[in-house]
Amino acid sequence: MTSPHHDADALQACRQLIRHGSHSFFLSSLLLPRRVALPATALYAFCRVADDMIDGAASDGSGGGDAAVATLRARLDAIYAGRPGAHDEDRALAEVVERFGLPRAMPDALLEGLAWDAAERRYDSLSELYDYAARVAGCVGAMMTLIMGTSDARAVARACDLGVAMQLTNIARDVGEDARMGRLYLPRDWFAEAGMDADAWLADPRPDARVAAMTRRLLGYAQILYARSEAGVRLLPLGCRPGIRAARLIYADIGRQVARAGYDNVSTRAVVPMPRKLALLGKALLSVPLGESDAEQDALAWPPLSETRYLLEDIESVPHKHRIEWLVDLFAALHRDRDLPRGPVR
């Protein structure tokens, strides 16, 4: 295992990567307790780098997607063996994996989804799209829940809902951008229902009222999952709730920006302006979920999406948070005087 000094450098590098590469998560992390923001940043940094590797292989036309996936699998093998390579995000994630007991199936799910990107997998139905979203985003929600110290299967199920909702929102925003990379995530059976040839549109992506209608439909499903996720926030430690709620509000607002553009996601890309993001951070702070209503109790009882159910299989094996409290002290000591996300320390 790397020394504490190197771990500190790795975490700082991860934070800089996320600050410039994942703006919505970075802003939301400002509302998380430092004991959660630090390991969460390591997790997001690895996910960001992995995604960029696959996208880079696709955009440069080298056909190196399979090689990139193989490289990522080897790096994950080393992380779980406790012998991470020189990459900052690998060293930082190795600490998180060891101390928080993240089941290997969760990051493996991420790499499987990225492998689907590399293979230009087709998604014929909404369920198949959920399978993809479960892997590239639902698993991140599950891992975040464990990092926050909650292994309640109900909370993890709702975190997976939130991750899938966020991914559906990303897809709705990026339809045009993805199409220009040769990728299509909108279910192909929706194109058939609209009387469109999906491959013909993908070869020449242009704004189309029928594609706009599909985008609106997809965002409707995302909204259902956002609503489902709300109940799970109340099962998280109180100090974590504003940050997670902020992420939920900011991502949902991306969908609203898409709607404001008339669901045209081919000639334009929706962006949530910074003043709006800051306003949503304030809203998250002022609307921290506390008690549970009867409706929310019912929502907690809902089973996980069938596509995310497998992510919950190893939850019982995850160690309880109190077994790793020393890591909290280590991170706090290493970063007390550094420029890190400042949230309430609990």
mmCIF file of C-alpha atoms in Angstrom:
data_model
loop_
_atom_site.group_PDB
_atom_site.id
_atom_site.type_symbol
_atom_site.label_atom_id
_atom_site.label_comp_id
_atom_site.label_asym_id
_atom_site.label_seq_id
_atom_site.Cartn_x
_atom_site.Cartn_y
_atom_site.Cartn_z
ATOM 1 C CA MET A 1 0.000 0.000 0.000
ATOM 2 C CA THR A 2 1.242 3.496 -0.753
ATOM 3 C CA SER A 3 2.420 5.817 1.967
ATOM 4 C CA PRO A 4 0.099 8.433 3.525
ATOM 5 C CA HIS A 5 2.096 11.175 1.821
ATOM 6 C CA HIS A 6 1.475 9.716 -1.607
ATOM 7 C CA ASP A 7 -2.196 9.102 -0.749
ATOM 8 C CA ALA A 8 -2.540 12.805 0.067
ATOM 9 C CA ASP A 9 -0.980 13.796 -3.245
ATOM 10 C CA ALA A 10 -3.201 11.334 -5.107
ATOM 11 C CA LEU A 11 -6.371 12.657 -3.507
ATOM 12 C CA GLN A 12 -5.388 16.239 -4.244
ATOM 13 C CA ALA A 13 -4.751 15.339 -7.892
ATOM 14 C CA CYS A 14 -8.147 13.619 -8.051
ATOM 15 C CA ARG A 15 -9.819 16.696 -6.703
ATOM 16 C CA GLN A 16 -8.220 18.893 -9.369
ATOM 17 C CA LEU A 17 -9.286 16.467 -12.084
ATOM 18 C CA ILE A 18 -12.893 16.479 -10.878
ATOM 19 C CA ARG A 19 -12.936 20.239 -10.409
ATOM 20 C CA HIS A 20 -12.268 20.716 -14.112
ATOM 21 C CA GLY A 21 -13.903 17.586 -15.534
ATOM 22 C CA SER A 22 -17.098 16.992 -13.531
ATOM 23 C CA HIS A 23 -18.482 20.381 -12.570
ATOM 24 C CA SER A 24 -21.835 19.191 -11.244
ATOM 25 C CA PHE A 25 -20.286 16.600 -8.954
ATOM 26 C CA PHE A 26 -17.614 19.028 -7.794
ATOM 27 C CA LEU A 27 -20.189 21.622 -6.771
ATOM 28 C CA SER A 28 -22.333 19.017 -5.025
ATOM 29 C CA SER A 29 -19.294 17.679 -3.181
ATOM 30 C CA LEU A 30 -18.864 21.071 -1.518
ATOM 31 C CA LEU A 31 -21.926 20.210 0.573
ATOM 32 C CA LEU A 32 -20.665 16.770 1.585
ATOM 33 C CA PRO A 33 -18.795 16.136 4.837
ATOM 34 C CA ARG A 34 -15.071 16.040 4.172
ATOM 35 C CA ARG A 35 -14.913 12.418 5.341
ATOM 36 C CA VAL A 36 -17.229 11.560 2.418
ATOM 37 C CA ALA A 37 -16.080 14.139 -0.150
ATOM 38 C CA LEU A 38 -12.505 12.841 -0.160
ATOM 39 C CA PRO A 39 -13.156 9.171 -0.987
ATOM 40 C CA ALA A 40 -16.057 10.131 -3.265
ATOM 41 C CA THR A 41 -13.674 12.319 -5.251
ATOM 42 C CA ALA A 42 -11.304 9.359 -5.679
ATOM 43 C CA LEU A 43 -14.178 7.236 -6.969
ATOM 44 C CA TYR A 44 -15.416 9.885 -9.400
ATOM 45 C CA ALA A 45 -11.905 10.566 -10.654
ATOM 46 C CA PHE A 46 -11.408 6.926 -11.642
ATOM 47 C CA CYS A 47 -14.830 6.863 -13.311
ATOM 48 C CA ARG A 48 -14.061 10.098 -15.183
ATOM 49 C CA VAL A 49 -10.692 8.865 -16.419
ATOM 50 C CA ALA A 50 -12.154 5.506 -17.464
ATOM 51 C CA ASP A 51 -14.954 7.174 -19.422
ATOM 52 C CA ASP A 52 -12.522 9.578 -21.089
ATOM 53 C CA MET A 53 -10.298 6.674 -22.157
ATOM 54 C CA ILE A 54 -13.179 4.948 -23.943
ATOM 55 C CA ASP A 55 -14.451 8.172 -25.500
ATOM 56 C CA GLY A 56 -10.942 9.024 -26.655
ATOM 57 C CA ALA A 57 -10.545 5.656 -28.348
ATOM 58 C CA ALA A 58 -13.870 6.187 -30.112
ATOM 59 C CA SER A 59 -13.212 9.745 -31.255
ATOM 60 C CA ASP A 60 -9.725 9.224 -32.657
ATOM 61 C CA GLY A 61 -10.870 6.432 -34.954
ATOM 62 C CA SER A 62 -8.106 4.134 -33.779
ATOM 63 C CA GLY A 63 -10.467 1.309 -32.894
ATOM 64 C CA GLY A 64 -8.647 0.958 -29.608
ATOM 65 C CA GLY A 65 -11.729 0.668 -27.425
ATOM 66 C CA ASP A 66 -11.154 -2.994 -26.594
ATOM 67 C CA ALA A 67 -7.542 -2.295 -25.655
ATOM 68 C CA ALA A 68 -8.658 0.595 -23.423
ATOM 69 C CA VAL A 69 -11.145 -1.668 -21.662
ATOM 70 C CA ALA A 70 -8.455 -4.322 -21.163
ATOM 71 C CA THR A 71 -6.143 -1.697 -19.681
ATOM 72 C CA LEU A 72 -8.836 -0.530 -17.298
ATOM 73 C CA ARG A 73 -9.571 -4.097 -16.192
ATOM 74 C CA ALA A 74 -5.879 -4.649 -15.465
ATOM 75 C CA ARG A 75 -5.759 -1.431 -13.466
ATOM 76 C CA LEU A 76 -8.807 -2.505 -11.475
ATOM 77 C CA ASP A 77 -7.222 -5.904 -10.830
ATOM 78 C CA ALA A 78 -4.193 -4.141 -9.364
ATOM 79 C CA ILE A 79 -6.376 -1.829 -7.282
ATOM 80 C CA TYR A 80 -8.232 -4.746 -5.729
ATOM 81 C CA ALA A 81 -4.975 -6.616 -5.155
ATOM 82 C CA GLY A 82 -3.737 -3.652 -3.119
ATOM 83 C CA ARG A 83 -0.981 -2.905 -5.649
ATOM 84 C CA PRO A 84 -2.261 0.087 -7.638
ATOM 85 C CA GLY A 85 -0.149 1.552 -10.402
ATOM 86 C CA ALA A 86 1.270 5.038 -10.617
ATOM 87 C CA HIS A 87 -1.961 6.770 -11.621
ATOM 88 C CA ASP A 88 -3.213 9.110 -8.895
ATOM 89 C CA GLU A 89 -6.799 7.968 -9.266
ATOM 90 C CA ASP A 90 -5.744 4.312 -8.934
ATOM 91 C CA ARG A 91 -3.781 4.892 -5.737
ATOM 92 C CA ALA A 92 -6.594 6.917 -4.205
ATOM 93 C CA LEU A 93 -9.273 4.411 -5.213
ATOM 94 C CA ALA A 94 -7.240 1.518 -3.787
ATOM 95 C CA GLU A 95 -7.488 3.152 -0.338
ATOM 96 C CA VAL A 96 -11.223 3.608 -0.740
ATOM 97 C CA VAL A 97 -11.768 0.025 -1.905
ATOM 98 C CA GLU A 98 -9.806 -1.401 1.012
ATOM 99 C CA ARG A 99 -11.283 0.764 3.742
ATOM 100 C CA PHE A 100 -14.897 0.867 2.590
ATOM 101 C CA GLY A 101 -15.112 -2.706 1.343
ATOM 102 C CA LEU A 102 -16.564 -1.811 -2.063
ATOM 103 C CA PRO A 103 -17.659 -5.081 -3.696
ATOM 104 C CA ARG A 104 -15.719 -5.776 -6.884
ATOM 105 C CA ALA A 105 -18.982 -6.330 -8.770
ATOM 106 C CA MET A 106 -19.704 -2.595 -8.587
ATOM 107 C CA PRO A 107 -16.684 -1.186 -10.458
ATOM 108 C CA ASP A 108 -16.785 -4.259 -12.692
ATOM 109 C CA ALA A 109 -20.271 -3.130 -13.699
ATOM 110 C CA LEU A 110 -18.867 0.243 -14.728
ATOM 111 C CA LEU A 111 -16.224 -1.362 -16.930
ATOM 112 C CA GLU A 112 -18.827 -3.634 -18.491
ATOM 113 C CA GLY A 113 -20.898 -0.602 -19.468
ATOM 114 C CA LEU A 114 -17.827 1.103 -20.924
ATOM 115 C CA ALA A 115 -17.051 -2.071 -22.851
ATOM 116 C CA TRP A 116 -20.536 -1.798 -24.341
ATOM 117 C CA ASP A 117 -19.652 1.716 -25.474
ATOM 118 C CA ALA A 118 -16.462 0.451 -27.052
ATOM 119 C CA ALA A 119 -18.427 -2.261 -28.860
ATOM 120 C CA GLU A 120 -21.082 0.262 -30.021
ATOM 121 C CA ARG A 121 -23.782 -1.877 -28.469
ATOM 122 C CA ARG A 122 -27.375 -1.422 -29.685
ATOM 123 C CA TYR A 123 -30.202 -0.633 -27.268
ATOM 124 C CA ASP A 124 -33.468 -1.804 -28.746
ATOM 125 C CA SER A 125 -35.692 -1.299 -25.688
ATOM 126 C CA LEU A 126 -35.948 0.874 -22.606
ATOM 127 C CA SER A 127 -35.031 -2.114 -20.437
ATOM 128 C CA GLU A 128 -31.820 -2.591 -22.402
ATOM 129 C CA LEU A 129 -31.035 1.084 -21.909
ATOM 130 C CA TYR A 130 -31.656 0.652 -18.172
ATOM 131 C CA ASP A 131 -29.159 -2.240 -18.250
ATOM 132 C CA TYR A 132 -26.579 0.172 -19.604
ATOM 133 C CA ALA A 133 -27.446 2.988 -17.190
ATOM 134 C CA ALA A 134 -27.281 0.553 -14.259
ATOM 135 C CA ARG A 135 -23.693 -0.224 -15.186
ATOM 136 C CA VAL A 136 -22.274 3.215 -15.906
ATOM 137 C CA ALA A 137 -24.233 5.173 -13.275
ATOM 138 C CA GLY A 138 -26.357 2.980 -11.012
ATOM 139 C CA CYS A 139 -23.209 1.297 -9.726
ATOM 140 C CA VAL A 140 -21.733 4.692 -8.850
ATOM 141 C CA GLY A 141 -24.822 5.508 -6.793
ATOM 142 C CA ALA A 142 -24.436 2.203 -4.966
ATOM 143 C CA MET A 143 -20.753 2.824 -4.218
ATOM 144 C CA MET A 144 -21.470 6.364 -3.037
ATOM 145 C CA THR A 145 -24.030 5.018 -0.582
ATOM 146 C CA LEU A 146 -21.461 2.649 0.900
ATOM 147 C CA ILE A 147 -18.890 5.436 1.155
ATOM 148 C CA MET A 148 -21.453 7.470 3.091
ATOM 149 C CA GLY A 149 -21.656 4.608 5.558
ATOM 150 C CA THR A 150 -25.070 3.240 4.634
ATOM 151 C CA SER A 151 -25.471 -0.381 3.574
ATOM 152 C CA ASP A 152 -29.258 -0.467 3.971
ATOM 153 C CA ALA A 153 -30.427 -2.251 0.820
ATOM 154 C CA ARG A 154 -33.371 0.153 0.534
ATOM 155 C CA ALA A 155 -31.021 3.142 0.415
ATOM 156 C CA VAL A 156 -28.769 1.434 -2.122
ATOM 157 C CA ALA A 157 -31.761 0.601 -4.332
ATOM 158 C CA ARG A 158 -32.872 4.227 -4.317
ATOM 159 C CA ALA A 159 -29.289 5.396 -4.970
ATOM 160 C CA CYS A 160 -29.263 3.159 -8.042
ATOM 161 C CA ASP A 161 -32.526 4.803 -9.108
ATOM 162 C CA LEU A 162 -30.834 8.188 -8.808
ATOM 163 C CA GLY A 163 -27.812 7.053 -10.798
ATOM 164 C CA VAL A 164 -29.982 5.671 -13.595
ATOM 165 C CA ALA A 165 -32.054 8.874 -13.641
ATOM 166 C CA MET A 166 -28.892 10.952 -13.985
ATOM 167 C CA GLN A 167 -27.663 8.792 -16.846
ATOM 168 C CA LEU A 168 -30.984 9.078 -18.668
ATOM 169 C CA THR A 169 -30.661 12.846 -18.274
ATOM 170 C CA ASN A 170 -27.135 12.762 -19.688
ATOM 171 C CA ILE A 171 -28.361 10.729 -22.645
ATOM 172 C CA ALA A 172 -31.220 13.158 -23.278
ATOM 173 C CA ARG A 173 -28.803 16.093 -23.259
ATOM 174 C CA ASP A 174 -26.172 14.448 -25.475
ATOM 175 C CA VAL A 175 -28.227 12.813 -28.232
ATOM 176 C CA GLY A 176 -26.620 14.915 -30.958
ATOM 177 C CA GLU A 177 -23.110 14.740 -29.537
ATOM 178 C CA ASP A 178 -23.344 10.962 -29.147
ATOM 179 C CA ALA A 179 -24.766 10.538 -32.649
ATOM 180 C CA ARG A 180 -21.801 12.357 -34.119
ATOM 181 C CA MET A 181 -19.620 9.755 -32.361
ATOM 182 C CA GLY A 182 -21.698 6.982 -33.943
ATOM 183 C CA ARG A 183 -23.570 6.175 -30.732
ATOM 184 C CA LEU A 184 -27.302 5.925 -30.241
ATOM 185 C CA TYR A 185 -28.819 5.376 -26.806
ATOM 186 C CA LEU A 186 -32.444 6.272 -27.446
ATOM 187 C CA PRO A 187 -34.239 2.901 -27.697
ATOM 188 C CA ARG A 188 -34.386 1.776 -31.291
ATOM 189 C CA ASP A 189 -37.905 0.455 -30.901
ATOM 190 C CA TRP A 190 -38.962 4.066 -30.252
ATOM 191 C CA PHE A 191 -37.618 4.964 -33.688
ATOM 192 C CA ALA A 192 -39.599 2.100 -35.206
ATOM 193 C CA GLU A 193 -42.744 3.312 -33.435
ATOM 194 C CA ALA A 194 -42.149 6.782 -34.908
ATOM 195 C CA GLY A 195 -41.663 5.382 -38.396
ATOM 196 C CA MET A 196 -37.987 6.266 -38.492
ATOM 197 C CA ASP A 197 -34.926 4.274 -39.545
ATOM 198 C CA ALA A 198 -32.575 4.595 -36.574
ATOM 199 C CA ASP A 199 -29.445 3.820 -38.589
ATOM 200 C CA ALA A 200 -30.356 6.315 -41.312
ATOM 201 C CA TRP A 201 -30.857 9.056 -38.722
ATOM 202 C CA LEU A 202 -27.622 8.091 -36.969
ATOM 203 C CA ALA A 203 -25.737 8.436 -40.256
ATOM 204 C CA ASP A 204 -27.057 11.985 -40.663
ATOM 205 C CA PRO A 205 -28.279 13.290 -37.286
ATOM 206 C CA ARG A 206 -30.459 16.357 -37.625
ATOM 207 C CA PRO A 207 -33.104 18.003 -35.434
ATOM 208 C CA ASP A 208 -36.388 16.153 -35.831
ATOM 209 C CA ALA A 209 -39.677 16.582 -33.990
ATOM 210 C CA ARG A 210 -39.894 12.825 -33.551
ATOM 211 C CA VAL A 211 -36.471 12.655 -31.892
ATOM 212 C CA ALA A 212 -37.507 15.566 -29.698
ATOM 213 C CA ALA A 213 -40.583 13.588 -28.644
ATOM 214 C CA MET A 214 -38.389 10.609 -27.749
ATOM 215 C CA THR A 215 -36.179 12.901 -25.678
ATOM 216 C CA ARG A 216 -39.206 14.211 -23.811
ATOM 217 C CA ARG A 217 -40.335 10.641 -23.206
ATOM 218 C CA LEU A 218 -36.912 9.635 -21.852
ATOM 219 C CA LEU A 219 -36.837 12.597 -19.482
ATOM 220 C CA GLY A 220 -40.267 11.531 -18.233
ATOM 221 C CA TYR A 221 -38.809 8.195 -17.169
ATOM 222 C CA ALA A 222 -35.890 10.002 -15.553
ATOM 223 C CA GLN A 223 -38.310 12.143 -13.566
ATOM 224 C CA ILE A 224 -40.052 9.045 -12.222
ATOM 225 C CA LEU A 225 -36.715 7.717 -10.994
ATOM 226 C CA TYR A 226 -35.739 11.065 -9.469
ATOM 227 C CA ALA A 227 -38.976 10.955 -7.484
ATOM 228 C CA ARG A 228 -38.273 7.372 -6.394
ATOM 229 C CA SER A 229 -34.809 8.344 -5.206
ATOM 230 C CA GLU A 230 -36.032 11.048 -2.820
ATOM 231 C CA ALA A 231 -37.044 8.584 -0.102
ATOM 232 C CA GLY A 232 -33.582 7.037 -0.056
ATOM 233 C CA VAL A 233 -31.928 10.352 0.773
ATOM 234 C CA ARG A 234 -33.573 10.203 4.191
ATOM 235 C CA LEU A 235 -31.701 7.000 4.987
ATOM 236 C CA LEU A 236 -28.342 8.698 4.509
ATOM 237 C CA PRO A 237 -26.412 10.381 7.350
ATOM 238 C CA LEU A 238 -27.856 13.831 7.925
ATOM 239 C CA GLY A 239 -24.645 15.591 6.878
ATOM 240 C CA CYS A 240 -24.663 13.830 3.504
ATOM 241 C CA ARG A 241 -28.197 14.707 2.513
ATOM 242 C CA PRO A 242 -27.625 18.273 1.212
ATOM 243 C CA GLY A 243 -24.838 17.171 -1.152
ATOM 244 C CA ILE A 244 -26.821 14.294 -2.623
ATOM 245 C CA ARG A 245 -29.926 16.428 -2.923
ATOM 246 C CA ALA A 246 -27.845 19.099 -4.681
ATOM 247 C CA ALA A 247 -26.613 16.548 -7.226
ATOM 248 C CA ARG A 248 -30.184 15.401 -7.804
ATOM 249 C CA LEU A 249 -31.445 18.974 -8.303
ATOM 250 C CA ILE A 250 -28.620 20.008 -10.639
ATOM 251 C CA TYR A 251 -28.947 16.949 -12.847
ATOM 252 C CA ALA A 252 -32.719 17.208 -13.001
ATOM 253 C CA ASP A 253 -32.266 20.827 -14.052
ATOM 254 C CA ILE A 254 -30.257 19.673 -17.063
ATOM 255 C CA GLY A 255 -33.478 18.023 -18.217
ATOM 256 C CA ARG A 256 -35.352 21.270 -17.703
ATOM 257 C CA GLN A 257 -32.789 23.097 -19.831
ATOM 258 C CA VAL A 258 -33.293 20.495 -22.574
ATOM 259 C CA ALA A 259 -37.037 21.132 -22.360
ATOM 260 C CA ARG A 260 -36.505 24.907 -22.579
ATOM 261 C CA ALA A 261 -34.659 24.336 -25.863
ATOM 262 C CA GLY A 262 -37.710 22.554 -27.239
ATOM 263 C CA TYR A 263 -36.002 19.182 -26.728
ATOM 264 C CA ASP A 264 -33.582 20.048 -29.524
ATOM 265 C CA ASN A 265 -30.493 18.161 -28.391
ATOM 266 C CA VAL A 266 -28.940 17.817 -31.839
ATOM 267 C CA SER A 267 -28.083 21.392 -32.785
ATOM 268 C CA THR A 268 -27.513 22.527 -29.196
ATOM 269 C CA ARG A 269 -26.302 21.120 -25.880
ATOM 270 C CA ALA A 270 -28.125 22.103 -22.713
ATOM 271 C CA VAL A 271 -26.079 23.738 -19.958
ATOM 272 C CA VAL A 272 -27.150 24.727 -16.455
ATOM 273 C CA PRO A 273 -25.716 28.249 -15.906
ATOM 274 C CA MET A 274 -23.466 28.663 -12.873
ATOM 275 C CA PRO A 275 -25.815 31.131 -11.106
ATOM 276 C CA ARG A 276 -28.582 28.552 -11.439
ATOM 277 C CA LYS A 277 -26.321 25.812 -10.054
ATOM 278 C CA LEU A 278 -25.442 27.985 -7.073
ATOM 279 C CA ALA A 279 -29.124 28.676 -6.481
ATOM 280 C CA LEU A 280 -29.785 24.931 -6.495
ATOM 281 C CA LEU A 281 -26.992 24.408 -3.960
ATOM 282 C CA GLY A 282 -28.758 26.886 -1.715
ATOM 283 C CA LYS A 283 -32.066 25.132 -2.260
ATOM 284 C CA ALA A 284 -30.478 21.826 -1.309
ATOM 285 C CA LEU A 285 -29.173 23.310 1.929
ATOM 286 C CA LEU A 286 -32.558 24.797 2.795
ATOM 287 C CA SER A 287 -34.554 21.664 2.004
ATOM 288 C CA VAL A 288 -32.671 18.897 3.799
ATOM 289 C CA PRO A 289 -34.961 15.859 4.008
ATOM 290 C CA LEU A 290 -35.708 14.967 7.629
ATOM 291 C CA GLY A 291 -38.681 12.811 8.570
ATOM 292 C CA GLU A 292 -40.388 10.250 6.373
ATOM 293 C CA SER A 293 -43.939 10.534 5.142
ATOM 294 C CA ASP A 294 -46.171 7.532 4.544
ATOM 295 C CA ALA A 295 -45.615 7.913 0.820
ATOM 296 C CA GLU A 296 -41.857 7.849 1.296
ATOM 297 C CA GLN A 297 -42.108 4.777 3.491
ATOM 298 C CA ASP A 298 -43.970 3.141 0.625
ATOM 299 C CA ALA A 299 -41.255 4.274 -1.800
ATOM 300 C CA LEU A 300 -38.569 2.687 0.370
ATOM 301 C CA ALA A 301 -40.430 -0.601 0.134
ATOM 302 C CA TRP A 302 -40.377 -0.563 -3.662
ATOM 303 C CA PRO A 303 -38.078 -3.240 -5.060
ATOM 304 C CA PRO A 304 -35.013 -2.110 -6.996
ATOM 305 C CA LEU A 305 -35.203 -1.858 -10.738
ATOM 306 C CA SER A 306 -34.763 -5.344 -12.149
ATOM 307 C CA GLU A 307 -31.747 -4.016 -14.060
ATOM 308 C CA THR A 308 -29.979 -2.839 -10.872
ATOM 309 C CA ARG A 309 -30.941 -5.706 -8.574
ATOM 310 C CA TYR A 310 -27.669 -7.558 -9.055
ATOM 311 C CA LEU A 311 -25.732 -4.592 -7.661
ATOM 312 C CA LEU A 312 -27.302 -5.231 -4.249
ATOM 313 C CA GLU A 313 -26.248 -8.862 -4.004
ATOM 314 C CA ASP A 314 -23.018 -8.235 -2.066
ATOM 315 C CA ILE A 315 -24.302 -5.495 0.226
ATOM 316 C CA GLU A 316 -24.438 -7.695 3.333
ATOM 317 C CA SER A 317 -20.694 -8.372 3.042
ATOM 318 C CA VAL A 318 -19.767 -4.687 3.304
ATOM 319 C CA PRO A 319 -18.093 -3.785 6.623
ATOM 320 C CA HIS A 320 -19.842 -1.314 8.900
ATOM 321 C CA LYS A 321 -18.601 2.248 8.857
ATOM 322 C CA HIS A 322 -17.394 2.211 12.456
ATOM 323 C CA ARG A 323 -14.683 -0.286 11.511
ATOM 324 C CA ILE A 324 -12.949 2.311 9.361
ATOM 325 C CA GLU A 325 -13.246 5.441 11.463
ATOM 326 C CA TRP A 326 -9.445 5.608 11.576
ATOM 327 C CA LEU A 327 -9.492 6.417 7.859
ATOM 328 C CA VAL A 328 -11.661 9.426 8.570
ATOM 329 C CA ASP A 329 -9.019 10.702 10.968
ATOM 330 C CA LEU A 330 -6.267 9.987 8.445
ATOM 331 C CA PHE A 331 -7.950 11.917 5.660
ATOM 332 C CA ALA A 332 -8.727 14.828 7.968
ATOM 333 C CA ALA A 333 -5.144 15.001 9.193
ATOM 334 C CA LEU A 334 -3.648 14.754 5.708
ATOM 335 C CA HIS A 335 -5.856 17.485 4.280
ATOM 336 C CA ARG A 336 -6.568 19.811 7.177
ATOM 337 C CA ASP A 337 -4.554 22.617 5.647
ATOM 338 C CA ARG A 338 -5.189 21.843 2.004
ATOM 339 C CA ASP A 339 -7.697 23.399 -0.351
ATOM 340 C CA LEU A 340 -10.406 20.717 -0.168
ATOM 341 C CA PRO A 341 -14.185 20.663 -0.328
ATOM 342 C CA ARG A 342 -15.423 22.248 2.885
ATOM 343 C CA GLY A 343 -18.560 20.651 4.224
ATOM 344 C CA PRO A 344 -19.752 20.010 7.756
ATOM 345 C CA VAL A 345 -17.474 17.522 9.490
ATOM 346 C CA ARG A 346 -19.497 14.853 11.230
#
